[in-house]
mmCIF file of C-alpha atoms and ligand atoms in Angstrom:
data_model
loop_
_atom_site.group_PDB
_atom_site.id
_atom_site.type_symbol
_atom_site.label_atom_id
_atom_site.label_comp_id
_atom_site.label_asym_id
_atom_site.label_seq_id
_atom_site.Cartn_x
_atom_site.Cartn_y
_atom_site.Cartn_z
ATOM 1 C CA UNK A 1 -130.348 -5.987 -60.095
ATOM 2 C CA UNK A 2 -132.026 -9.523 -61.005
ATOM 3 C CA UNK A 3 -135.555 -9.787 -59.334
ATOM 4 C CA UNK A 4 -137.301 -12.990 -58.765
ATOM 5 C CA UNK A 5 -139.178 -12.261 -62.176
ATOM 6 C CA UNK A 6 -136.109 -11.825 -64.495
ATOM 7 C CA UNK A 7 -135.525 -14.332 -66.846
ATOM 8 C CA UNK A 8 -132.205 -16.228 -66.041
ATOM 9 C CA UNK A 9 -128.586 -14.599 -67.490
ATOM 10 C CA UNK A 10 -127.905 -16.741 -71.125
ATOM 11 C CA UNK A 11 -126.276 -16.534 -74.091
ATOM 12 C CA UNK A 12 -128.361 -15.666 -76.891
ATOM 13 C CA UNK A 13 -127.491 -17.148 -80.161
ATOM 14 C CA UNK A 14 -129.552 -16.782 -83.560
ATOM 15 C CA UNK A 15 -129.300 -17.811 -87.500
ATOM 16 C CA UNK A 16 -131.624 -17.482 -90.420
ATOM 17 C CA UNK A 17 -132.302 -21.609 -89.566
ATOM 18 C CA UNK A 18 -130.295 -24.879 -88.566
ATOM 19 C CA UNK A 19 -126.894 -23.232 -90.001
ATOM 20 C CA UNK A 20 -126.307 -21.584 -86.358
ATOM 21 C CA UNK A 21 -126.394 -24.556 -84.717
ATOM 22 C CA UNK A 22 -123.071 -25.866 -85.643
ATOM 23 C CA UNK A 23 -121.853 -22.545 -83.888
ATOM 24 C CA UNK A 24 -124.389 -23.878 -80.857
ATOM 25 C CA UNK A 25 -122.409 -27.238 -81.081
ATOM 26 C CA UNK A 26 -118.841 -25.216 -80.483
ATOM 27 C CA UNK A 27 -120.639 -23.110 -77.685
ATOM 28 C CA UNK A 28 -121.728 -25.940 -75.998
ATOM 29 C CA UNK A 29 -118.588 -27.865 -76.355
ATOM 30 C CA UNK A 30 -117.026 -24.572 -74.357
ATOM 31 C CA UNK A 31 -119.205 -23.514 -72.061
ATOM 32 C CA UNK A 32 -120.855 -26.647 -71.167
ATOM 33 C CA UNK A 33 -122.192 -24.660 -67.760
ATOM 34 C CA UNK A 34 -123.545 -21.807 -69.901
ATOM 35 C CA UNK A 35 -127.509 -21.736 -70.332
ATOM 36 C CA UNK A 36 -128.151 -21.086 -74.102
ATOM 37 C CA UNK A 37 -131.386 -19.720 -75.724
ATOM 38 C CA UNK A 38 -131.268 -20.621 -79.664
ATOM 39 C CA UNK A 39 -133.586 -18.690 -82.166
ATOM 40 C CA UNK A 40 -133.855 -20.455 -86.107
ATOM 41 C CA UNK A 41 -135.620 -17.789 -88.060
ATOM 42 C CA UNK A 42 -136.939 -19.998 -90.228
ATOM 43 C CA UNK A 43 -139.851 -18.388 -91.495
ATOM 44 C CA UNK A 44 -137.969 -15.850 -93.040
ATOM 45 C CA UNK A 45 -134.900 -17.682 -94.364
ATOM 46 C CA UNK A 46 -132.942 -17.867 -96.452
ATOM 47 C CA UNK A 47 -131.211 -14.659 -95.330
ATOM 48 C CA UNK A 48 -128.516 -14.481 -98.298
ATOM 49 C CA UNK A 49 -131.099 -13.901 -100.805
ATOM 50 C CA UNK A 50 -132.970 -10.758 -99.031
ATOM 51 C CA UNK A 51 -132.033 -7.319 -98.971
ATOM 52 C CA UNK A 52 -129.574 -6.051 -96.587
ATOM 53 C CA UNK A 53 -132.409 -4.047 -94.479
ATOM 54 C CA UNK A 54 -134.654 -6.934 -94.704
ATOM 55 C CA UNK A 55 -131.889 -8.910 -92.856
ATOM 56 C CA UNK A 56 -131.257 -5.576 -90.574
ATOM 57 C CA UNK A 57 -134.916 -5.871 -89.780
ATOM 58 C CA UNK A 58 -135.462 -8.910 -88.891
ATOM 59 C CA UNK A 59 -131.707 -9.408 -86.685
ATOM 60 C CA UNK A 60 -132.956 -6.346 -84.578
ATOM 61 C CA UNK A 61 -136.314 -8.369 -83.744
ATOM 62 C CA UNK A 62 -134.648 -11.899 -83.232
ATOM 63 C CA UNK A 63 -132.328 -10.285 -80.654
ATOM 64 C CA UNK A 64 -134.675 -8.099 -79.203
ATOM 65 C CA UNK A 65 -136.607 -10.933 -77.798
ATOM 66 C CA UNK A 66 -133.485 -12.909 -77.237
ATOM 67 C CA UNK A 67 -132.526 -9.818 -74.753
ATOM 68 C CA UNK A 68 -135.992 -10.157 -73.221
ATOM 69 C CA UNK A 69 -135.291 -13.756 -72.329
ATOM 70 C CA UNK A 70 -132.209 -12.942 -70.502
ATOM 71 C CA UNK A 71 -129.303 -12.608 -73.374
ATOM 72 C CA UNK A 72 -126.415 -11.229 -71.909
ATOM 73 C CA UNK A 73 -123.947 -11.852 -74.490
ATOM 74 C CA UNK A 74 -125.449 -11.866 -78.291
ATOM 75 C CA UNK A 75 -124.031 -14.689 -80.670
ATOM 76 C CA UNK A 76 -124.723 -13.719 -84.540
ATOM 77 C CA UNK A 77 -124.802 -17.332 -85.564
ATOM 78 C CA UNK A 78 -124.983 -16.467 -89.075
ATOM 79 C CA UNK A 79 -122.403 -14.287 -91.768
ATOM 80 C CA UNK A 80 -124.571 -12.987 -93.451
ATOM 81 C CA UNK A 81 -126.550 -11.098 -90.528
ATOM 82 C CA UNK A 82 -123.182 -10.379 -89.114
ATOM 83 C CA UNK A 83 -122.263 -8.869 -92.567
ATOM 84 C CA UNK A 84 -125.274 -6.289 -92.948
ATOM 85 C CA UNK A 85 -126.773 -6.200 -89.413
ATOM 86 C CA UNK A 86 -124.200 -6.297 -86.738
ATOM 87 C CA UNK A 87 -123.378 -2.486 -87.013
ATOM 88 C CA UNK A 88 -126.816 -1.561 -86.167
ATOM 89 C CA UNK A 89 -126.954 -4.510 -83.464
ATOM 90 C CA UNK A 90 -124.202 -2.680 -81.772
ATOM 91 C CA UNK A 91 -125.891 0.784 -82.627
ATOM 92 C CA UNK A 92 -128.994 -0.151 -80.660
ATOM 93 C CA UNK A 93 -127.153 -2.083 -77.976
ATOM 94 C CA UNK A 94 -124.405 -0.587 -77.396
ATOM 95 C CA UNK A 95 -123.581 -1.709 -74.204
ATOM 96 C CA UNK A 96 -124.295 -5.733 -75.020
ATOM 97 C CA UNK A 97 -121.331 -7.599 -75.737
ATOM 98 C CA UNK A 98 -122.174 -9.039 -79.403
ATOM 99 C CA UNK A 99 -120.077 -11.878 -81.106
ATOM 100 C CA UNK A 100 -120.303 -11.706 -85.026
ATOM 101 C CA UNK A 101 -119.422 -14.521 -87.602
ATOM 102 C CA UNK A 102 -117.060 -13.603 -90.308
ATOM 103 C CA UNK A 103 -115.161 -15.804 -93.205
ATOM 104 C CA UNK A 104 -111.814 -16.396 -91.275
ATOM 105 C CA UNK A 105 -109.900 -14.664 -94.592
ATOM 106 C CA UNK A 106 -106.755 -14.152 -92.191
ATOM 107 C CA UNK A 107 -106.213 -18.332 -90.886
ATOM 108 C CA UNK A 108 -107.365 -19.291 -94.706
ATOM 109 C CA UNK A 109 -104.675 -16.579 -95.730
ATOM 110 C CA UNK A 110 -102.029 -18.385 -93.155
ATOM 111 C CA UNK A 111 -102.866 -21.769 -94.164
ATOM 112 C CA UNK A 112 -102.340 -21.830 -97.842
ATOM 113 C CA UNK A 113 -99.428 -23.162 -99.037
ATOM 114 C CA UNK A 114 -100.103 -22.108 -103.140
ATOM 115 C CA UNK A 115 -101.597 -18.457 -101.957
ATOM 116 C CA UNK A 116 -105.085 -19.156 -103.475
ATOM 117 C CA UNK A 117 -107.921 -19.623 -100.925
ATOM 118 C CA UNK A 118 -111.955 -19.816 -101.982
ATOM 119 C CA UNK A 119 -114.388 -18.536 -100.039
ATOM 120 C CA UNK A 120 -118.277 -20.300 -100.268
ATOM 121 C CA UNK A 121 -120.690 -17.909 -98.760
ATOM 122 C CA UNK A 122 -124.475 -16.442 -99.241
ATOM 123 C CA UNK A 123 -125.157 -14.027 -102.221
ATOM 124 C CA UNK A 124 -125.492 -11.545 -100.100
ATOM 125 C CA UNK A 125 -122.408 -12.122 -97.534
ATOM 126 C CA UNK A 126 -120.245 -11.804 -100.721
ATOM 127 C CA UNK A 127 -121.697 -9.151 -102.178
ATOM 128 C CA UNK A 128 -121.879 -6.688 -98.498
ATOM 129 C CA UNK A 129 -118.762 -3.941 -98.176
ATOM 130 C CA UNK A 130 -117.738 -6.233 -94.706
ATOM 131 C CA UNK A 131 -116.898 -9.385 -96.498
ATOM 132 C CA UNK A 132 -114.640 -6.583 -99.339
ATOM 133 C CA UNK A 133 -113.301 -4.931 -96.339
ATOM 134 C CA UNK A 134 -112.459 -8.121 -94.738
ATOM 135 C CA UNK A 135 -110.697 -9.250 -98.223
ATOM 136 C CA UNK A 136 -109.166 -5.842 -98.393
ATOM 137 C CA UNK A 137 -107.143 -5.738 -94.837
ATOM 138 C CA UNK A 138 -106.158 -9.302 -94.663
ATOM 139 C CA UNK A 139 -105.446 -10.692 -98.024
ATOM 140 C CA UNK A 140 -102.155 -9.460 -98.912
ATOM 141 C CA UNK A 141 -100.454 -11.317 -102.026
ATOM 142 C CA UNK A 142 -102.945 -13.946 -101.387
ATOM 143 C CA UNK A 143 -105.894 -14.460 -104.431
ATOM 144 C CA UNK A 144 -109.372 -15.224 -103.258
ATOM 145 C CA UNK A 145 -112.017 -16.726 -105.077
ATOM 146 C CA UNK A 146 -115.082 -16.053 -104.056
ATOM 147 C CA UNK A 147 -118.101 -18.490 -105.198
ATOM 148 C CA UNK A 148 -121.773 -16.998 -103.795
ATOM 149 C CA UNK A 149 -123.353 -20.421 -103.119
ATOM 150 C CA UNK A 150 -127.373 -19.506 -104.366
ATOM 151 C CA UNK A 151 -129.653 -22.475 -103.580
ATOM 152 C CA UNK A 152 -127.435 -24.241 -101.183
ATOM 153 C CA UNK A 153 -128.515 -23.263 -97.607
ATOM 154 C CA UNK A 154 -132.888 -23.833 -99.227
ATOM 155 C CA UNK A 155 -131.434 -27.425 -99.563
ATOM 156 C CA UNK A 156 -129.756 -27.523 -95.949
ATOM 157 C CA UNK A 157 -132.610 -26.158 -94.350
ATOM 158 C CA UNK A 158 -134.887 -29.465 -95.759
ATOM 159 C CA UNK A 159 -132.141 -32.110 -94.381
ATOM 160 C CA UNK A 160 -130.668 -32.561 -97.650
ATOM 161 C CA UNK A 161 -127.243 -33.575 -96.560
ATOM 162 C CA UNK A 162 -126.171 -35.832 -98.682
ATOM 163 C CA UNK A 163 -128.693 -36.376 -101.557
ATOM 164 C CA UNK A 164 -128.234 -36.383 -105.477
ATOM 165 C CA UNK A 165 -129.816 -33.006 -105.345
ATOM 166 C CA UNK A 166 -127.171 -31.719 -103.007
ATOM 167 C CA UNK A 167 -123.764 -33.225 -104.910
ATOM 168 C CA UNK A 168 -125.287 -32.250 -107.863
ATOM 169 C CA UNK A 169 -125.227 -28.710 -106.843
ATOM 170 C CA UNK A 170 -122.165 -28.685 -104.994
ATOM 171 C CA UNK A 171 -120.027 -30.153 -108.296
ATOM 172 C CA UNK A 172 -121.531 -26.776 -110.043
ATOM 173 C CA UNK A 173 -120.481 -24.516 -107.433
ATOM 174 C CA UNK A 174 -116.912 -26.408 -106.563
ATOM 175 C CA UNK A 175 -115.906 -26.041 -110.127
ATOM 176 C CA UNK A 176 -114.817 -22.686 -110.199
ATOM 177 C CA UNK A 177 -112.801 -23.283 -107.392
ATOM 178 C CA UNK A 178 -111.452 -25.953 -108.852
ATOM 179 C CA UNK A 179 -110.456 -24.615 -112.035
ATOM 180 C CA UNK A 180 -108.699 -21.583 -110.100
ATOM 181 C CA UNK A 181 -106.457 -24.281 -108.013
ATOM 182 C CA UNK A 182 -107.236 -23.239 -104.531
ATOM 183 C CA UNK A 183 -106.066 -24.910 -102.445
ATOM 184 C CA UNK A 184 -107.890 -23.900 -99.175
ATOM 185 C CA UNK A 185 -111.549 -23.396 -99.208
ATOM 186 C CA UNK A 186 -113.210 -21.160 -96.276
ATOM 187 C CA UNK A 187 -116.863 -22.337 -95.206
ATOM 188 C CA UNK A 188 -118.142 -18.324 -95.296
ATOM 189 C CA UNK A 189 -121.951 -19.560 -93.849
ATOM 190 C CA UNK A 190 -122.524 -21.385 -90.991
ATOM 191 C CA UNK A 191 -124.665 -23.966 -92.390
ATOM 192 C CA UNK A 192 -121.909 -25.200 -94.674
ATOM 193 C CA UNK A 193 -120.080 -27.620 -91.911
ATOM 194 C CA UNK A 194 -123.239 -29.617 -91.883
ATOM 195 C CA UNK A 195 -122.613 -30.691 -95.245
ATOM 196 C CA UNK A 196 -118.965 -30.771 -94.704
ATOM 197 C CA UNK A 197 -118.362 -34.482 -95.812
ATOM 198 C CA UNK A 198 -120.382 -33.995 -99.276
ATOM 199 C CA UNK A 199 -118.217 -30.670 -100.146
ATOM 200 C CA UNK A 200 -114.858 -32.071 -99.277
ATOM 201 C CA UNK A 201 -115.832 -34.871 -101.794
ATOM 202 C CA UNK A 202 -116.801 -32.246 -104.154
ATOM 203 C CA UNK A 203 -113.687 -30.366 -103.628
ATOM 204 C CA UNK A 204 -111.144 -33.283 -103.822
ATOM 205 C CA UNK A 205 -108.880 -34.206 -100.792
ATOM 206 C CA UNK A 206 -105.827 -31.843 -101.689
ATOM 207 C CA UNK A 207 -108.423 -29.147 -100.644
ATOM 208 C CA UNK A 208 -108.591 -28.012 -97.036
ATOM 209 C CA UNK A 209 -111.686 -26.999 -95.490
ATOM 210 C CA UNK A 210 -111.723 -24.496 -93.019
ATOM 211 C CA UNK A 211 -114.455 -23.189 -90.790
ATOM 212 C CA UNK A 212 -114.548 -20.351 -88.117
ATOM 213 C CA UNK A 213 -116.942 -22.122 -85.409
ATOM 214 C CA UNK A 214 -114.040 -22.852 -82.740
ATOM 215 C CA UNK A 215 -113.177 -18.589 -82.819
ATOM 216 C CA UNK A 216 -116.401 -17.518 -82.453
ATOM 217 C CA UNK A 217 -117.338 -19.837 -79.445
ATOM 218 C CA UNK A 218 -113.925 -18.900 -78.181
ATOM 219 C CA UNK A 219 -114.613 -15.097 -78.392
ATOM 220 C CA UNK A 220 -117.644 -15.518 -76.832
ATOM 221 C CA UNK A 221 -116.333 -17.293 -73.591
ATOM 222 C CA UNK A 222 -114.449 -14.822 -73.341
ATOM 223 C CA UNK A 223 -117.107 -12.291 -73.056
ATOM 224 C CA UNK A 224 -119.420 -14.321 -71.189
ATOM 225 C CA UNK A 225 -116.666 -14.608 -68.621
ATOM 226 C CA UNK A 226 -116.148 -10.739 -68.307
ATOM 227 C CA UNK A 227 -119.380 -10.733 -67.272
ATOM 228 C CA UNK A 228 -118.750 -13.123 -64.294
ATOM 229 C CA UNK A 229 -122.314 -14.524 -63.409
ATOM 230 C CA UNK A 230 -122.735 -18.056 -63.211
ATOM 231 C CA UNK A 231 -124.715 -20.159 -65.108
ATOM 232 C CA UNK A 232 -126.498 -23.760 -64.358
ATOM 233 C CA UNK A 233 -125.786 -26.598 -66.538
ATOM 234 C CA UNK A 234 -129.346 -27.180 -68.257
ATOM 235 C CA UNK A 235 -129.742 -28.202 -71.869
ATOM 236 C CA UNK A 236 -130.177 -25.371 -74.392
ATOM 237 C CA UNK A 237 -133.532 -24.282 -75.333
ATOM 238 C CA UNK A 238 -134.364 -24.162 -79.067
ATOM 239 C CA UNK A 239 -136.884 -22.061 -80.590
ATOM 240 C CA UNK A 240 -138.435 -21.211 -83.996
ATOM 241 C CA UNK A 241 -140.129 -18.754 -86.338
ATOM 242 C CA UNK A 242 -140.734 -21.758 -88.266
ATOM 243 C CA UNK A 243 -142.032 -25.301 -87.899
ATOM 244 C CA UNK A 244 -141.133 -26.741 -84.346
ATOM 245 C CA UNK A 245 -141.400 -30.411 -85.193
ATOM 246 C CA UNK A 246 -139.206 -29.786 -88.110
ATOM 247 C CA UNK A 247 -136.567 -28.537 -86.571
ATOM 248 C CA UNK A 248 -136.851 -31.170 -83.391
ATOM 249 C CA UNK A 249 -136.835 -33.771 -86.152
ATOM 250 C CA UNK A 250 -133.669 -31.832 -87.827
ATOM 251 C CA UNK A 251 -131.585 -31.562 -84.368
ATOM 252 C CA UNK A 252 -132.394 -35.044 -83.487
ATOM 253 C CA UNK A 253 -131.509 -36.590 -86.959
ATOM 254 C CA UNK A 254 -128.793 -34.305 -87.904
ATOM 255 C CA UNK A 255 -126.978 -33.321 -84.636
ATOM 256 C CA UNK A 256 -128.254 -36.503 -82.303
ATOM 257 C CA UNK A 257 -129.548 -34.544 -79.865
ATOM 258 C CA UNK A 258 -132.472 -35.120 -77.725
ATOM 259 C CA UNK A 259 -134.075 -31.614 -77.819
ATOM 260 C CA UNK A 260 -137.676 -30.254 -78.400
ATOM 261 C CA UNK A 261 -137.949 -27.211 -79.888
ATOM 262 C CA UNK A 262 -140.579 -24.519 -78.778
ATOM 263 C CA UNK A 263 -142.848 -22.501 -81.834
ATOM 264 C CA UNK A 264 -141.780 -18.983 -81.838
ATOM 265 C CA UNK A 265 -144.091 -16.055 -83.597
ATOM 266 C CA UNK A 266 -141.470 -12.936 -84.102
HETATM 267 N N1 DGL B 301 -126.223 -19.457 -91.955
HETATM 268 C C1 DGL B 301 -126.189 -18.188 -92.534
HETATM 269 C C2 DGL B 301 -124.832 -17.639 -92.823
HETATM 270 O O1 DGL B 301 -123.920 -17.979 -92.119
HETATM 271 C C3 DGL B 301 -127.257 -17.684 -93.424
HETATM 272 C C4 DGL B 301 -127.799 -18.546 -94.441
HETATM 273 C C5 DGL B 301 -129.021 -17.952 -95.105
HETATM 274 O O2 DGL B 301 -130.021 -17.790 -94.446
HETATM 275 O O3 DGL B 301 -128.925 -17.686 -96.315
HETATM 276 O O4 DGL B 301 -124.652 -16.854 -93.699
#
């Protein structure tokens, strides 16, 4: 039963930094009505280059205080906390509906025409037993290259979205996929579609991009609508482990959104 002093029903939604946000973006775009609480854990990313229980660790404590704030459906914004943590997630909470964010392996699968898709994801999202299990059941005849992308999300998370720096890295990491003529290329993190423009130059044009943002937020409205409360149409609220002003700055350059985002100690 809600009492005067519980915080109001939201969805909560976390990533290791800005990458979640471009799930945020689809949420929003969805459930426009839906009040949204946001956590960046900034201060400890990047996530794909910790250990899996570091990751474990610090997803339990993001969404225990997103639960405290009212989270009634849990959004992993993020594939590689989705890849190590979401099992214990759903361990602890058991009864919270929680929406993960996985490499779409069975649409890339669907869409190529030449039956060789790449997959760009965090060290550690390619090297975790979901992302081989994934491969595993949906696959098929279909090759998949996958290319851990080391270095890329540091550079994302300082606004580097199109800067020497960043095509310079991205024509190192492209040319494997290149070479193995894929011709569908699966953005496996979820900061990846804010560079979107810079890797599809990388790539080439005969490469299709694909990204998994639209399922998620549609999997979530779905849950969020089991649930039938109703929300208020207020702007989300953003918070951080990191620096506030950064990520204001990075929202309102990046995104063009008005927001302030609130310090966060976790
Ligand atoms: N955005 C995240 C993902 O989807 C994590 C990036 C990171 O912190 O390394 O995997």
């Amino acid at each position: 039963m809600t009492s005067p002093s519980s915080p109001q029903a939201c969805l909560g939604v976390f990533d290791s930094g800005v990458g979640g946000l471009t799930v945020l973006r689809e949420l929003r775009r969805q459930l426009p009505d839906v009040p949204m609480l946001y956590v960046a854990d900034t201060a400890h990313a990047p996530y794909g280059q910790r250990e899996p229980d570091y990751i474990i660790r610090r997803s339990l404590t993001v969404a225990e205080h997103l639960i405290a704030q009212g989270a009634r459906v849990l959004v992993v914004a993020c594939n590689t906390a989705t890849a190590h943590a979401i099992g214990a997630l759903r361990q602890r909470w058991p009864d919270l509906p929680i929406v993960g964010t996985e490499p779409g392996i069975k649409p890339a699968v669907a869409a190529s025409r030449n039956g060789r898709i790449g997959v760009m994801a965090t060290p550690s999202t390619i090297a975790s037993a979901r992302f081989a299990d994934l491969i595993a059941r949906h696959a098929g005849q279909t090759e998949v290259f996958s290319q851990p992308c080391p270095g890329l999300v540091a550079l994302i998370e300082r606004g580097e979205l199109d800067t020497p720096a960043l095509r310079q890295l991205l024509m190192q990491l492209c040319e494997p996929l290149i070479a193995a003529e894929v011709d569908t290329v699966l953005m496996g993190c979820t900061h990846y579609p804010l560079i979107q423009s810079a890797l599809q130059q990388a790539l080439g044009p005969q490469v299709q991009l694909l990204n998994i943002e639209s399922a998620v937020a549609q999997q979530t409205a779905k849950q969020w609508q089991a649930l039938g409360v109703s929300g208020q149409a207020a702007p989300p609220i953003l918070q951080t482990t990191g620096s506030a002003e950064a990520l204001t700055g990075f929202v309102q350059r990046a995104l063009a959104w008005p927001l302030q985002a609130q310090a966060l100690r976790l």
